[in-house]
C-alpha atoms as a printed R data frame, in Angstrom:
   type eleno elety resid chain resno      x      y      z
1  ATOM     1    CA   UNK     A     1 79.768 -3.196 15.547
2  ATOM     2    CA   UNK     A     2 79.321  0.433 16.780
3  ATOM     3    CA   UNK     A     3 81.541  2.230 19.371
4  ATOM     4    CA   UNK     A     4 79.811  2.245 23.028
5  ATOM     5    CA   UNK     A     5 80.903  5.339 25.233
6  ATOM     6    CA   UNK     A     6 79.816  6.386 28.857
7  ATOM     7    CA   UNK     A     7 76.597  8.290 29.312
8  ATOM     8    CA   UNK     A     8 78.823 10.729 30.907
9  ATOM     9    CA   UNK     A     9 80.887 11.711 27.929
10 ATOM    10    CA   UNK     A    10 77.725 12.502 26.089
11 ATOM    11    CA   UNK     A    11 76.989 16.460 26.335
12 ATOM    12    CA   UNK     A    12 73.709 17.732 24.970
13 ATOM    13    CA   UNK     A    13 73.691 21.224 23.199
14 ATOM    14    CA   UNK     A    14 71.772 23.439 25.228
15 ATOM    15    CA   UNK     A    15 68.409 24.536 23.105
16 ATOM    16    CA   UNK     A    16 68.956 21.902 20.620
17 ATOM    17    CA   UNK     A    17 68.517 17.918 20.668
18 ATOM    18    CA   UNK     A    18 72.540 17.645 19.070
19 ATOM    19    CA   UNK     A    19 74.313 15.604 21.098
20 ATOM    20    CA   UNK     A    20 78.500 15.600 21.264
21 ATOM    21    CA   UNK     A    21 81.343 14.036 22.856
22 ATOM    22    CA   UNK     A    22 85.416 15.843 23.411
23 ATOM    23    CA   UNK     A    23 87.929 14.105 22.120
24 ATOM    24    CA   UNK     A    24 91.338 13.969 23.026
25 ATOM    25    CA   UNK     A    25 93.958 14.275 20.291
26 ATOM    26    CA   UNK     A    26 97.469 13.702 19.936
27 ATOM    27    CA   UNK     A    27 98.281 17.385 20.535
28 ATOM    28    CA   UNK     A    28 97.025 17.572 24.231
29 ATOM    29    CA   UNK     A    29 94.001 19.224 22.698
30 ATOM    30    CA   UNK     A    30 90.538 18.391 22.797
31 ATOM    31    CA   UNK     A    31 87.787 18.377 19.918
32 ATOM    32    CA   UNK     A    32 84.190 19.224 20.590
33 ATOM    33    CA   UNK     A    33 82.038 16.893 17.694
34 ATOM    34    CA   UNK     A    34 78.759 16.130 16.982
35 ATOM    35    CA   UNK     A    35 77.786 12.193 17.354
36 ATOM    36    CA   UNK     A    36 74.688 10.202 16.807
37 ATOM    37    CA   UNK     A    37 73.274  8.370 19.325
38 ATOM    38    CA   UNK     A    38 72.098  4.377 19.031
39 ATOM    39    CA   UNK     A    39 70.526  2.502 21.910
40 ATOM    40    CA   UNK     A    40 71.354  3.448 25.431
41 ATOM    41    CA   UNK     A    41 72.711  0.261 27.364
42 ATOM    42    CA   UNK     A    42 72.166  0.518 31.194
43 ATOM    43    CA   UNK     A    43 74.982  3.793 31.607
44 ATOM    44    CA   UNK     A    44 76.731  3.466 27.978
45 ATOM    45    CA   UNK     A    45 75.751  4.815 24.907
46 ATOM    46    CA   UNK     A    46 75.878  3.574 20.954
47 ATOM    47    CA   UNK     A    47 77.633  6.031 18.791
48 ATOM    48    CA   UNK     A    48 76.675  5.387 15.227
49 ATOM    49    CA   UNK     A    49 78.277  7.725 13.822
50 ATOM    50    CA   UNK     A    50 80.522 11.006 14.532
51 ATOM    51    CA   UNK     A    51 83.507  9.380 15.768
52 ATOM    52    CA   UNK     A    52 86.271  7.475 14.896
53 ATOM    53    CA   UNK     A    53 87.465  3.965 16.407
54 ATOM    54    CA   UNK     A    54 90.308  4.936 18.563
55 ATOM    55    CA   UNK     A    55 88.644  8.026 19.529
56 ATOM    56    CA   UNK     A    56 90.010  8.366 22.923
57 ATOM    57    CA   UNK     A    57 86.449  9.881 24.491
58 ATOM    58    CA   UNK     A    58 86.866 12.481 27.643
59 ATOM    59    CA   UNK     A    59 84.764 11.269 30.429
60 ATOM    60    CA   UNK     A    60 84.900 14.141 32.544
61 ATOM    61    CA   UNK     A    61 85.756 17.711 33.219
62 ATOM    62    CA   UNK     A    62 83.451 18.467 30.510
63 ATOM    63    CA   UNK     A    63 82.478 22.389 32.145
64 ATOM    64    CA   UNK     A    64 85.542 23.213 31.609
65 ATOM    65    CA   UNK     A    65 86.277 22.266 28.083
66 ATOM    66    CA   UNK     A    66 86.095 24.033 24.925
67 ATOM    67    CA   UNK     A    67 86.759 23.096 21.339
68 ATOM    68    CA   UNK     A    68 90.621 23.179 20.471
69 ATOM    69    CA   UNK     A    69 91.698 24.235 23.744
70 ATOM    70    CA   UNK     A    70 95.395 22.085 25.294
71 ATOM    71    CA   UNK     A    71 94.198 19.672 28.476
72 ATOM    72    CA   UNK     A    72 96.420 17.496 30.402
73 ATOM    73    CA   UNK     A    73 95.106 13.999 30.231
74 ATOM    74    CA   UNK     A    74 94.659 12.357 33.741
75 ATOM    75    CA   UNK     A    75 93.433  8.256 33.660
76 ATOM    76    CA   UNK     A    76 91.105  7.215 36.385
């Protein structure tokens, strides 16, 4: 009963093995946090723990994110 997400919204830390995902919040901002991964499933990951359910997980754009900063929200 764990939250899948795309591989893609997974970002590894560089020099580290911490693994995160942005979030988008209510604001129009997005938050950088620290997950745990589960099992990988073909291209989705398990998320055991590190996010909420409702999360709503950014998929891409990821190079040019930072913690806190206001994005516009685009659905593909």
């Amino acid at each position: 009963k764990n939250i899948v997400v795309p591989d893609v919204a997974v970002v590894k830390q560089l020099g580290s093995g911490n693994r995160y995902i942005y979030v988008y919040n209510q604001d129009g901002t997005v938050s950088y946090k620290r997950v745990e991964l589960g099992r990988r499933m073909n291209d989705k990951y398990e998320i055991l723990s590190g996010n909420a359910d409702g999360d709503n997980v950014v998929t891409s754009g990821h190079i040019a994110l930072k913690d806190g900063i206001e994005v516009e929200l685009v659905n593909e």
